[in-house]
mmCIF file of C-alpha atoms in Angstrom:
data_model
loop_
_atom_site.group_PDB
_atom_site.id
_atom_site.type_symbol
_atom_site.label_atom_id
_atom_site.label_comp_id
_atom_site.label_asym_id
_atom_site.label_seq_id
_atom_site.Cartn_x
_atom_site.Cartn_y
_atom_site.Cartn_z
ATOM 1 C CA MET Z 1 70.037 6.907 -7.836
ATOM 2 C CA PRO Z 2 70.304 8.165 -11.410
ATOM 3 C CA LYS Z 3 68.204 11.121 -12.368
ATOM 4 C CA PRO Z 4 65.084 9.878 -14.142
ATOM 5 C CA SER Z 5 65.247 10.323 -17.952
ATOM 6 C CA ALA Z 6 62.630 12.326 -19.723
ATOM 7 C CA VAL Z 7 62.523 9.673 -22.404
ATOM 8 C CA PRO Z 8 60.586 6.501 -21.572
ATOM 9 C CA LEU Z 9 61.933 3.008 -22.275
ATOM 10 C CA SER Z 10 59.787 0.182 -23.672
ATOM 11 C CA VAL Z 11 60.476 -3.455 -24.535
ATOM 12 C CA LEU Z 12 60.330 -5.348 -27.804
ATOM 13 C CA ASP Z 13 60.237 -9.126 -27.501
ATOM 14 C CA LEU Z 14 60.544 -11.804 -30.185
ATOM 15 C CA SER Z 15 60.040 -14.769 -27.771
ATOM 16 C CA PRO Z 16 63.453 -16.275 -28.658
ATOM 17 C CA VAL Z 17 63.881 -20.006 -28.140
ATOM 18 C CA SER Z 18 67.205 -20.849 -26.481
ATOM 19 C CA ALA Z 19 69.138 -23.976 -27.416
ATOM 20 C CA GLY Z 20 67.928 -26.861 -25.272
ATOM 21 C CA GLN Z 21 64.497 -25.225 -24.603
ATOM 22 C CA THR Z 22 61.141 -25.465 -26.247
ATOM 23 C CA ALA Z 23 58.718 -22.906 -27.710
ATOM 24 C CA THR Z 24 56.587 -23.361 -24.557
ATOM 25 C CA ASP Z 25 59.625 -22.316 -22.457
ATOM 26 C CA ALA Z 26 60.070 -19.239 -24.694
ATOM 27 C CA LEU Z 27 56.467 -18.119 -24.404
ATOM 28 C CA ARG Z 28 56.379 -18.537 -20.649
ATOM 29 C CA ASN Z 29 59.663 -16.533 -20.548
ATOM 30 C CA SER Z 30 57.969 -13.734 -22.483
ATOM 31 C CA ILE Z 31 55.127 -13.489 -19.950
ATOM 32 C CA ALA Z 32 57.590 -13.435 -17.063
ATOM 33 C CA LEU Z 33 59.757 -10.774 -18.758
ATOM 34 C CA ALA Z 34 56.650 -8.599 -19.268
ATOM 35 C CA VAL Z 35 55.753 -8.857 -15.572
ATOM 36 C CA SER Z 36 59.243 -7.822 -14.679
ATOM 37 C CA ALA Z 37 59.199 -4.856 -17.169
ATOM 38 C CA GLU Z 38 56.005 -3.558 -15.747
ATOM 39 C CA ALA Z 39 57.380 -3.726 -12.134
ATOM 40 C CA LEU Z 40 60.544 -1.793 -13.270
ATOM 41 C CA GLY Z 41 58.607 1.048 -14.947
ATOM 42 C CA TYR Z 42 58.879 0.291 -18.638
ATOM 43 C CA SER Z 43 56.106 1.957 -20.639
ATOM 44 C CA ARG Z 44 55.220 -0.710 -23.210
ATOM 45 C CA TYR Z 45 55.712 -4.389 -23.993
ATOM 46 C CA TRP Z 46 55.485 -4.979 -27.659
ATOM 47 C CA LEU Z 47 55.697 -8.305 -29.573
ATOM 48 C CA ALA Z 48 57.320 -8.876 -32.946
ATOM 49 C CA GLU Z 49 55.891 -11.228 -35.587
ATOM 50 C CA HIS Z 50 58.109 -13.972 -37.063
ATOM 51 C CA HIS Z 51 57.119 -17.158 -38.866
ATOM 52 C CA LEU Z 52 58.711 -20.595 -39.391
ATOM 53 C CA SER Z 53 61.911 -19.970 -37.431
ATOM 54 C CA PRO Z 54 63.195 -22.672 -35.043
ATOM 55 C CA GLY Z 55 64.625 -20.030 -32.770
ATOM 56 C CA VAL Z 56 61.626 -17.763 -32.455
ATOM 57 C CA ALA Z 57 58.282 -18.594 -30.882
ATOM 58 C CA GLY Z 58 56.671 -15.220 -31.526
ATOM 59 C CA SER Z 59 54.484 -16.118 -34.512
ATOM 60 C CA ALA Z 60 51.113 -15.180 -32.985
ATOM 61 C CA PRO Z 61 51.592 -11.716 -31.408
ATOM 62 C CA HIS Z 62 47.848 -11.061 -31.050
ATOM 63 C CA VAL Z 63 47.313 -14.210 -28.929
ATOM 64 C CA LEU Z 64 50.417 -13.635 -26.858
ATOM 65 C CA SER Z 65 49.470 -9.951 -26.304
ATOM 66 C CA ALA Z 66 46.271 -11.144 -24.680
ATOM 67 C CA LEU Z 67 48.156 -13.467 -22.335
ATOM 68 C CA ILE Z 68 50.593 -10.733 -21.354
ATOM 69 C CA ALA Z 69 47.746 -8.219 -20.785
ATOM 70 C CA ALA Z 70 46.100 -10.746 -18.477
ATOM 71 C CA ALA Z 71 49.334 -11.274 -16.537
ATOM 72 C CA THR Z 72 49.946 -7.532 -16.049
ATOM 73 C CA SER Z 73 47.857 -4.542 -14.964
ATOM 74 C CA THR Z 74 49.329 -1.257 -16.127
ATOM 75 C CA ILE Z 75 51.908 -1.609 -18.882
ATOM 76 C CA ARG Z 76 50.787 -1.093 -22.457
ATOM 77 C CA VAL Z 77 50.876 -4.164 -24.647
ATOM 78 C CA GLY Z 78 50.723 -4.629 -28.404
ATOM 79 C CA THR Z 79 52.473 -5.548 -31.630
ATOM 80 C CA ALA Z 80 55.588 -4.144 -33.402
ATOM 81 C CA ALA Z 81 54.484 -5.020 -35.798
ATOM 82 C CA THR Z 82 51.450 -6.784 -37.170
ATOM 83 C CA ILE Z 83 52.487 -7.542 -40.757
ATOM 84 C CA LEU Z 84 49.676 -6.489 -43.131
ATOM 85 C CA GLY Z 85 49.281 -8.979 -45.849
ATOM 86 C CA ASN Z 86 49.567 -11.894 -43.457
ATOM 87 C CA TYR Z 87 45.961 -11.161 -42.303
ATOM 88 C CA ARG Z 88 42.781 -9.574 -43.704
ATOM 89 C CA PRO Z 89 42.110 -6.132 -42.205
ATOM 90 C CA VAL Z 90 38.808 -7.321 -40.597
ATOM 91 C CA GLN Z 91 40.738 -10.157 -38.796
ATOM 92 C CA ILE Z 92 43.209 -7.651 -37.328
ATOM 93 C CA ALA Z 93 40.321 -5.427 -36.164
ATOM 94 C CA GLU Z 94 38.472 -8.299 -34.563
ATOM 95 C CA ASN Z 95 41.585 -9.738 -32.816
ATOM 96 C CA ILE Z 96 42.927 -6.398 -31.517
ATOM 97 C CA GLY Z 97 39.396 -5.162 -30.844
ATOM 98 C CA THR Z 98 38.778 -8.057 -28.514
ATOM 99 C CA LEU Z 99 41.948 -7.254 -26.618
ATOM 100 C CA SER Z 100 41.269 -3.547 -26.488
ATOM 101 C CA ALA Z 101 37.650 -4.061 -25.307
ATOM 102 C CA LEU Z 102 38.899 -6.139 -22.344
ATOM 103 C CA TYR Z 103 41.940 -3.923 -21.586
ATOM 104 C CA PRO Z 104 40.898 -0.339 -22.604
ATOM 105 C CA GLY Z 105 43.666 2.201 -22.716
ATOM 106 C CA ARG Z 106 46.493 -0.404 -22.658
ATOM 107 C CA VAL Z 107 46.640 -1.772 -26.126
ATOM 108 C CA ASP Z 108 48.772 -0.707 -29.120
ATOM 109 C CA LEU Z 109 48.473 -1.942 -32.694
ATOM 110 C CA GLY Z 110 51.580 -1.452 -34.772
ATOM 111 C CA PHE Z 111 51.303 -1.885 -38.592
ATOM 112 C CA GLY Z 112 54.215 -3.317 -40.575
ATOM 113 C CA ARG Z 113 54.697 -3.607 -44.302
ATOM 114 C CA SER Z 114 56.459 -6.544 -45.933
ATOM 115 C CA GLY Z 115 56.290 -7.685 -49.513
ATOM 116 C CA VAL Z 116 56.604 -11.116 -51.063
ATOM 117 C CA PRO Z 117 60.259 -11.856 -51.589
ATOM 118 C CA LYS Z 118 61.419 -12.664 -55.171
ATOM 119 C CA ALA Z 119 64.490 -14.385 -56.422
ATOM 120 C CA PRO Z 120 67.078 -11.863 -57.745
ATOM 121 C CA ALA Z 121 67.240 -11.101 -61.434
ATOM 122 C CA GLU Z 122 70.519 -11.826 -63.218
ATOM 123 C CA GLY Z 123 73.116 -9.432 -61.968
ATOM 124 C CA GLU Z 124 71.035 -8.278 -58.976
ATOM 125 C CA ALA Z 125 72.232 -8.802 -55.447
ATOM 126 C CA PRO Z 126 70.282 -11.415 -53.387
ATOM 127 C CA GLY Z 127 67.674 -9.723 -51.295
ATOM 128 C CA ALA Z 128 67.491 -6.577 -53.505
ATOM 129 C CA GLY Z 129 63.949 -7.323 -54.471
ATOM 130 C CA VAL Z 130 62.541 -7.332 -50.886
ATOM 131 C CA PRO Z 131 61.178 -4.159 -49.478
ATOM 132 C CA ALA Z 132 62.972 -2.934 -46.430
ATOM 133 C CA ASP Z 133 59.713 -2.254 -44.557
ATOM 134 C CA ALA Z 134 58.836 -5.763 -43.446
ATOM 135 C CA SER Z 135 65.370 -0.669 -35.982
ATOM 136 C CA PRO Z 136 78.524 3.052 -29.714
ATOM 137 C CA GLY Z 137 78.871 0.202 -27.351
ATOM 138 C CA ALA Z 138 79.128 -2.602 -29.871
ATOM 139 C CA SER Z 139 79.784 -6.210 -29.137
ATOM 140 C CA GLY Z 140 82.974 -6.433 -31.235
ATOM 141 C CA ARG Z 141 84.055 -6.662 -34.803
ATOM 142 C CA LEU Z 142 84.578 -9.898 -36.726
ATOM 143 C CA SER Z 143 88.055 -10.034 -38.043
ATOM 144 C CA GLY Z 144 88.635 -9.212 -41.689
ATOM 145 C CA SER Z 145 85.234 -7.774 -42.365
ATOM 146 C CA PRO Z 146 84.954 -4.292 -43.888
ATOM 147 C CA ALA Z 147 83.245 -1.677 -41.788
ATOM 148 C CA GLY Z 148 81.662 0.949 -44.163
ATOM 149 C CA ASN Z 149 80.358 2.766 -41.070
ATOM 150 C CA ARG Z 150 79.917 6.446 -40.549
ATOM 151 C CA VAL Z 151 79.585 8.080 -37.123
ATOM 152 C CA VAL Z 152 76.967 10.772 -36.765
ATOM 153 C CA ASP Z 153 77.387 12.806 -33.552
ATOM 154 C CA GLY Z 154 78.605 9.664 -31.842
ATOM 155 C CA LEU Z 155 76.073 7.270 -33.309
ATOM 156 C CA VAL Z 156 77.254 4.387 -35.562
ATOM 157 C CA VAL Z 157 75.343 4.368 -38.815
ATOM 158 C CA PRO Z 158 76.492 1.445 -41.010
ATOM 159 C CA ALA Z 159 76.445 1.096 -44.722
ATOM 160 C CA PRO Z 160 73.408 -0.761 -46.176
ATOM 161 C CA ARG Z 161 73.714 -4.500 -46.569
ATOM 162 C CA PRO Z 162 71.661 -7.018 -48.621
ATOM 163 C CA LEU Z 163 69.269 -9.115 -46.626
ATOM 164 C CA PHE Z 164 70.537 -12.479 -47.799
ATOM 165 C CA GLY Z 165 73.713 -14.268 -48.671
ATOM 166 C CA ARG Z 166 74.784 -15.515 -52.116
ATOM 167 C CA LYS Z 167 71.873 -17.975 -52.531
ATOM 168 C CA PHE Z 168 68.215 -16.883 -52.474
ATOM 169 C CA PRO Z 169 66.484 -18.879 -49.701
ATOM 170 C CA GLU Z 170 63.590 -20.973 -50.879
ATOM 171 C CA ARG Z 171 62.111 -20.749 -47.407
ATOM 172 C CA PHE Z 172 60.815 -17.266 -48.101
ATOM 173 C CA GLN Z 173 58.629 -18.487 -50.883
ATOM 174 C CA VAL Z 174 57.309 -21.327 -48.780
ATOM 175 C CA GLN Z 175 56.460 -18.933 -45.997
ATOM 176 C CA ALA Z 176 54.710 -16.662 -48.512
ATOM 177 C CA ASP Z 177 52.698 -19.500 -49.846
ATOM 178 C CA LEU Z 178 51.638 -20.790 -46.431
ATOM 179 C CA LEU Z 179 50.461 -17.292 -45.371
ATOM 180 C CA GLY Z 180 48.544 -16.790 -48.532
ATOM 181 C CA ARG Z 181 50.795 -13.951 -49.800
ATOM 182 C CA VAL Z 182 50.729 -12.938 -53.454
ATOM 183 C CA PRO Z 183 53.082 -10.642 -55.393
ATOM 184 C CA GLY Z 184 52.049 -7.007 -55.120
ATOM 185 C CA ASP Z 185 49.872 -7.412 -52.002
ATOM 186 C CA ALA Z 186 52.158 -4.993 -50.098
ATOM 187 C CA ASP Z 187 50.784 -2.273 -52.445
ATOM 188 C CA ASN Z 188 47.584 -2.484 -50.500
ATOM 189 C CA PHE Z 189 49.344 -1.286 -47.288
ATOM 190 C CA GLU Z 190 47.760 2.130 -47.162
ATOM 191 C CA SER Z 191 44.250 0.959 -47.938
ATOM 192 C CA ASP Z 192 44.524 -1.900 -45.468
ATOM 193 C CA VAL Z 193 45.684 0.534 -42.733
ATOM 194 C CA GLN Z 194 42.810 2.767 -43.501
ATOM 195 C CA ASP Z 195 40.354 -0.073 -43.462
ATOM 196 C CA VAL Z 196 41.515 -1.292 -40.010
ATOM 197 C CA ILE Z 197 41.204 2.153 -38.503
ATOM 198 C CA ALA Z 198 37.794 2.658 -40.101
ATOM 199 C CA PHE Z 199 36.548 -0.631 -38.510
ATOM 200 C CA PHE Z 200 37.390 0.653 -35.114
ATOM 201 C CA ALA Z 201 35.815 4.141 -35.779
ATOM 202 C CA GLY Z 202 32.646 2.622 -37.195
ATOM 203 C CA GLU Z 203 33.259 4.422 -40.494
ATOM 204 C CA TYR Z 204 33.886 1.534 -42.897
ATOM 205 C CA ARG Z 205 31.657 1.271 -45.905
ATOM 206 C CA ALA Z 206 31.559 -1.856 -48.067
ATOM 207 C CA ALA Z 207 30.706 -2.023 -51.734
ATOM 208 C CA HIS Z 208 27.574 0.037 -52.626
ATOM 209 C CA GLY Z 209 27.874 1.913 -49.259
ATOM 210 C CA THR Z 210 26.801 -1.013 -47.090
ATOM 211 C CA GLU Z 211 27.458 -0.169 -43.409
ATOM 212 C CA VAL Z 212 29.549 -2.743 -41.575
ATOM 213 C CA THR Z 213 29.743 -3.183 -37.823
ATOM 214 C CA VAL Z 214 32.781 -4.992 -36.546
ATOM 215 C CA HIS Z 215 32.446 -6.064 -32.944
ATOM 216 C CA PRO Z 216 34.105 -5.802 -30.542
ATOM 217 C CA ALA Z 217 36.448 -3.436 -32.423
ATOM 218 C CA GLN Z 218 34.000 -0.616 -32.991
ATOM 219 C CA GLY Z 219 34.428 1.966 -30.242
ATOM 220 C CA HIS Z 220 37.495 0.318 -28.728
ATOM 221 C CA ALA Z 221 40.351 1.759 -30.769
ATOM 222 C CA PRO Z 222 43.900 0.866 -29.644
ATOM 223 C CA GLY Z 223 46.861 3.189 -30.033
ATOM 224 C CA PHE Z 224 47.771 2.948 -33.793
ATOM 225 C CA TRP Z 225 51.426 2.950 -34.855
ATOM 226 C CA ILE Z 226 53.294 2.399 -38.114
ATOM 227 C CA HIS Z 227 56.693 0.798 -38.121
ATOM 228 C CA GLY Z 228 59.325 0.982 -40.785
ATOM 229 C CA SER Z 229 62.939 0.181 -41.680
ATOM 230 C CA SER Z 230 63.464 2.650 -44.530
ATOM 231 C CA ALA Z 231 62.573 6.124 -45.874
ATOM 232 C CA GLY Z 232 59.782 4.485 -47.785
ATOM 233 C CA PRO Z 233 55.919 3.957 -47.767
ATOM 234 C CA SER Z 234 55.631 3.204 -44.041
ATOM 235 C CA ALA Z 235 57.431 6.339 -42.903
ATOM 236 C CA ARG Z 236 55.449 8.541 -45.353
ATOM 237 C CA LEU Z 237 52.102 6.957 -44.440
ATOM 238 C CA ALA Z 238 52.734 7.399 -40.744
ATOM 239 C CA GLY Z 239 53.402 11.072 -41.382
ATOM 240 C CA LYS Z 240 50.446 11.464 -43.714
ATOM 241 C CA LEU Z 241 48.002 10.025 -41.137
ATOM 242 C CA GLY Z 242 49.441 11.807 -38.199
ATOM 243 C CA LEU Z 243 50.362 8.497 -36.446
ATOM 244 C CA PRO Z 244 53.432 7.779 -34.245
ATOM 245 C CA PHE Z 245 56.238 5.999 -36.047
ATOM 246 C CA GLY Z 246 58.537 3.173 -34.894
ATOM 247 C CA ALA Z 247 62.031 3.251 -36.547
ATOM 248 C CA ASN Z 248 64.044 0.055 -36.559
ATOM 249 C CA TYR Z 249 67.672 0.847 -35.636
ATOM 250 C CA HIS Z 250 67.988 -2.715 -34.379
ATOM 251 C CA VAL Z 251 66.897 -4.279 -37.674
ATOM 252 C CA ALA Z 252 68.048 -1.756 -40.273
ATOM 253 C CA PRO Z 253 70.480 0.612 -38.601
ATOM 254 C CA ALA Z 254 71.761 1.998 -41.927
ATOM 255 C CA ALA Z 255 68.414 3.712 -42.713
ATOM 256 C CA VAL Z 256 67.298 4.906 -39.323
ATOM 257 C CA LEU Z 257 68.101 8.618 -39.813
ATOM 258 C CA GLU Z 258 66.546 8.720 -43.251
ATOM 259 C CA SER Z 259 63.411 6.907 -42.134
ATOM 260 C CA VAL Z 260 62.874 9.278 -39.144
ATOM 261 C CA GLY Z 261 63.527 12.247 -41.437
ATOM 262 C CA GLU Z 262 61.047 10.962 -44.070
ATOM 263 C CA TYR Z 263 58.376 10.587 -41.389
ATOM 264 C CA ARG Z 264 58.877 13.992 -39.934
ATOM 265 C CA SER Z 265 58.924 15.720 -43.322
ATOM 266 C CA HIS Z 266 55.507 14.191 -44.223
ATOM 267 C CA PHE Z 267 53.830 14.653 -40.838
ATOM 268 C CA LYS Z 268 50.444 16.218 -40.699
ATOM 269 C CA PRO Z 269 48.759 16.776 -37.350
ATOM 270 C CA SER Z 270 45.817 14.487 -36.586
ATOM 271 C CA THR Z 271 43.044 14.361 -33.989
ATOM 272 C CA THR Z 272 45.327 12.099 -31.874
ATOM 273 C CA LEU Z 273 48.789 13.551 -32.471
ATOM 274 C CA ALA Z 274 49.687 17.165 -32.792
ATOM 275 C CA GLU Z 275 53.430 16.672 -33.445
ATOM 276 C CA PRO Z 276 55.593 13.781 -34.701
ATOM 277 C CA TYR Z 277 56.303 11.057 -32.249
ATOM 278 C CA VAL Z 278 59.082 8.546 -32.762
ATOM 279 C CA ALA Z 279 60.131 5.384 -30.951
ATOM 280 C CA VAL Z 280 63.523 4.007 -32.010
ATOM 281 C CA SER Z 281 64.494 0.351 -31.329
ATOM 282 C CA ALA Z 282 67.843 -1.013 -30.205
ATOM 283 C CA ASP Z 283 69.484 -4.315 -29.303
ATOM 284 C CA VAL Z 284 70.687 -4.205 -25.734
ATOM 285 C CA VAL Z 285 72.542 -6.441 -23.325
ATOM 286 C CA VAL Z 286 73.461 -5.149 -19.860
ATOM 287 C CA ALA Z 287 75.373 -6.871 -17.074
ATOM 288 C CA GLU Z 288 77.221 -5.697 -13.919
ATOM 289 C CA THR Z 289 80.538 -5.543 -15.885
ATOM 290 C CA GLU Z 290 81.506 -5.084 -19.473
ATOM 291 C CA SER Z 291 83.230 -8.417 -19.434
ATOM 292 C CA ARG Z 292 80.164 -10.230 -18.123
ATOM 293 C CA ALA Z 293 77.963 -8.502 -20.655
ATOM 294 C CA GLY Z 294 80.212 -9.658 -23.501
ATOM 295 C CA THR Z 295 80.050 -13.217 -22.229
ATOM 296 C CA ILE Z 296 76.306 -13.499 -22.071
ATOM 297 C CA ALA Z 297 75.960 -11.611 -25.380
ATOM 298 C CA ALA Z 298 77.924 -14.391 -27.132
ATOM 299 C CA GLY Z 299 75.888 -16.345 -29.752
ATOM 300 C CA TYR Z 300 74.412 -13.217 -31.368
ATOM 301 C CA ALA Z 301 76.603 -13.308 -34.455
ATOM 302 C CA ASP Z 302 75.573 -16.927 -35.204
ATOM 303 C CA TRP Z 303 71.911 -16.075 -34.472
ATOM 304 C CA VAL Z 304 71.796 -13.001 -36.733
ATOM 305 C CA HIS Z 305 73.682 -14.855 -39.455
ATOM 306 C CA SER Z 306 70.950 -17.525 -39.506
ATOM 307 C CA ILE Z 307 68.333 -14.822 -39.962
ATOM 308 C CA ARG Z 308 70.168 -12.737 -42.574
ATOM 309 C CA THR Z 309 70.978 -15.733 -44.765
ATOM 310 C CA GLY Z 310 67.224 -16.603 -44.836
ATOM 311 C CA HIS Z 311 67.395 -19.940 -43.095
ATOM 312 C CA GLY Z 312 65.358 -18.792 -40.157
ATOM 313 C CA ALA Z 313 66.630 -17.945 -36.629
ATOM 314 C CA ILE Z 314 68.387 -20.851 -34.920
ATOM 315 C CA PRO Z 315 67.806 -21.611 -31.277
ATOM 316 C CA TYR Z 316 69.949 -19.052 -29.447
ATOM 317 C CA PRO Z 317 73.256 -20.720 -28.522
ATOM 318 C CA ALA Z 318 74.741 -20.992 -25.028
ATOM 319 C CA PRO Z 319 77.822 -18.784 -24.586
ATOM 320 C CA GLU Z 320 80.098 -21.726 -24.223
ATOM 321 C CA ASP Z 321 78.802 -23.226 -27.479
ATOM 322 C CA ALA Z 322 78.844 -19.984 -29.441
ATOM 323 C CA ALA Z 323 82.526 -19.679 -28.625
ATOM 324 C CA ARG Z 324 83.214 -22.891 -30.518
ATOM 325 C CA TRP Z 325 81.430 -21.803 -33.725
ATOM 326 C CA PRO Z 326 83.885 -21.480 -36.639
ATOM 327 C CA GLU Z 327 84.773 -18.018 -37.728
ATOM 328 C CA LEU Z 328 82.579 -16.757 -40.502
ATOM 329 C CA GLU Z 329 83.839 -16.165 -44.041
ATOM 330 C CA PRO Z 330 84.488 -12.526 -44.831
ATOM 331 C CA ASP Z 331 81.355 -12.149 -47.000
ATOM 332 C CA ASP Z 332 79.154 -13.740 -44.325
ATOM 333 C CA ALA Z 333 80.817 -11.637 -41.592
ATOM 334 C CA ASP Z 334 79.999 -8.421 -43.555
ATOM 335 C CA LEU Z 335 76.396 -9.540 -43.946
ATOM 336 C CA ILE Z 336 75.846 -9.236 -40.200
ATOM 337 C CA GLN Z 337 78.583 -6.706 -39.135
ATOM 338 C CA ASP Z 338 76.082 -3.796 -39.032
ATOM 339 C CA ARG Z 339 74.034 -5.617 -36.334
ATOM 340 C CA LEU Z 340 77.139 -6.226 -34.319
ATOM 341 C CA ASP Z 341 78.355 -2.625 -34.644
ATOM 342 C CA THR Z 342 75.098 -1.184 -33.471
ATOM 343 C CA ARG Z 343 74.257 -3.515 -30.535
ATOM 344 C CA PHE Z 344 74.670 -1.868 -27.102
ATOM 345 C CA VAL Z 345 76.508 -4.300 -24.874
ATOM 346 C CA GLY Z 346 78.224 -3.367 -21.578
ATOM 347 C CA ASP Z 347 77.757 -2.269 -17.988
ATOM 348 C CA PRO Z 348 74.794 -0.077 -17.049
ATOM 349 C CA ARG Z 349 76.648 3.187 -17.494
ATOM 350 C CA GLN Z 350 78.068 2.265 -20.891
ATOM 351 C CA VAL Z 351 74.740 1.187 -22.315
ATOM 352 C CA ALA Z 352 72.761 4.044 -20.890
ATOM 353 C CA GLU Z 353 75.266 6.457 -22.448
ATOM 354 C CA GLY Z 354 74.994 4.696 -25.756
ATOM 355 C CA LEU Z 355 71.214 4.826 -25.698
ATOM 356 C CA ARG Z 356 71.222 8.533 -24.836
ATOM 357 C CA THR Z 357 73.431 9.030 -27.929
ATOM 358 C CA LEU Z 358 70.865 7.127 -30.007
ATOM 359 C CA GLN Z 359 68.052 9.230 -28.581
ATOM 360 C CA ARG Z 360 69.878 12.544 -29.136
ATOM 361 C CA VAL Z 361 70.847 11.833 -32.715
ATOM 362 C CA THR Z 362 67.512 10.494 -33.813
ATOM 363 C CA GLY Z 363 65.434 12.843 -31.670
ATOM 364 C CA ALA Z 364 63.451 9.823 -30.472
ATOM 365 C CA ASN Z 365 60.583 10.519 -28.087
ATOM 366 C CA GLU Z 366 60.876 6.925 -26.796
ATOM 367 C CA LEU Z 367 63.356 4.024 -26.987
ATOM 368 C CA LEU Z 368 62.395 0.433 -27.545
ATOM 369 C CA VAL Z 369 64.879 -2.122 -26.335
ATOM 370 C CA THR Z 370 65.131 -5.807 -27.200
ATOM 371 C CA THR Z 371 67.422 -8.125 -25.311
ATOM 372 C CA ILE Z 372 68.325 -11.656 -26.381
ATOM 373 C CA THR Z 373 70.550 -13.931 -24.323
ATOM 374 C CA HIS Z 374 70.643 -17.687 -23.806
ATOM 375 C CA ARG Z 375 69.558 -17.527 -20.124
ATOM 376 C CA GLN Z 376 66.167 -15.958 -19.100
ATOM 377 C CA ALA Z 377 67.835 -14.807 -15.889
ATOM 378 C CA ASP Z 378 70.375 -12.759 -17.872
ATOM 379 C CA ARG Z 379 67.493 -11.097 -19.869
ATOM 380 C CA ILE Z 380 65.659 -10.154 -16.671
ATOM 381 C CA ARG Z 381 68.824 -8.879 -14.977
ATOM 382 C CA SER Z 382 69.691 -6.811 -18.062
ATOM 383 C CA GLN Z 383 66.286 -5.254 -17.931
ATOM 384 C CA GLU Z 384 66.664 -4.451 -14.225
ATOM 385 C CA LEU Z 385 70.155 -2.902 -14.587
ATOM 386 C CA LEU Z 386 69.052 -0.730 -17.493
ATOM 387 C CA ALA Z 387 65.982 0.425 -15.626
ATOM 388 C CA GLN Z 388 68.185 1.490 -12.705
ATOM 389 C CA ALA Z 389 70.760 3.292 -14.910
ATOM 390 C CA TRP Z 390 67.966 5.053 -16.853
ATOM 391 C CA GLY Z 391 66.179 6.134 -13.649
ATOM 392 C CA LEU Z 392 62.861 4.365 -14.237
ATOM 393 C CA THR Z 393 60.498 4.165 -11.293
#
């Protein structure tokens, strides 16, 4: 039995929809995966927030968190992240407050910042106007695509890439309109975070000093986190408020070291946290053999490509179907190569070694793993094998 690691492992779930399945299947799979994670000794089960994607059912993380909390008994549940701007602060406090009142000591609320995308100006790369704050053992390089990687003490740190391809996707403006987003609303991030925290503490004051009581939030504070993908406002605010920080190696691997450094350099002790605390995310697929892991990991390039080009995540392909997808053009391949180069795919020993490198280089206090495969059984087995290799109990 491997010696238990001092660094806990947690799970991040997007509720991916596999090809041939429904959103109902994906949501039930998330609940089952959370039950498995709890039994295996994972510390947290967090849910991402994605909207209007055919291949992702995780659009209502507050609701799904409640269902997962009800199906489990000890594991912490929460969001990574609740995107401020998609809700009013009081709605967040009421939703998470309800959950925290019923499951005290088990709920986390992660704040995420994402601005309203804008079409690029003339001469500007597509995606350049979108804020980045909206995470060895790679699955293989696409032929002909430039690397631009650097290796820091064994950890692959890719060059930055634009979020979109050559054409600005109109879908982003449609999503912003449907969610009631307006240009510049991300500038309210700090005040929105402060308001949500104040609602839980009973310290919010409305105009003219009017006291406001938000039940059931008041007195039932969750664990607050801030998540970020760059050395930007999110990292700085997490440090300023003395909150733990989630760094997105799996989403924006190019900026992980800078974002963690920015957080630590701005950290001020708070009543809840005396020293910086960082969780770093990673894409992981584990199987009994490296060959088997590579097989069940197939489909990832096509899935990430659908996201990075702004079309929305496609239903996750079956391995046999992914193998028949045409090879991507060099520009499209480079758009997703960073995600391929930083995914940990292999047998238990290989992936555990890669994750220990990630932890050592970033100084992470905790690692957050996300696993996406076509078959639910492969996700659960990957989770099991990693737990064994990591020494979870």
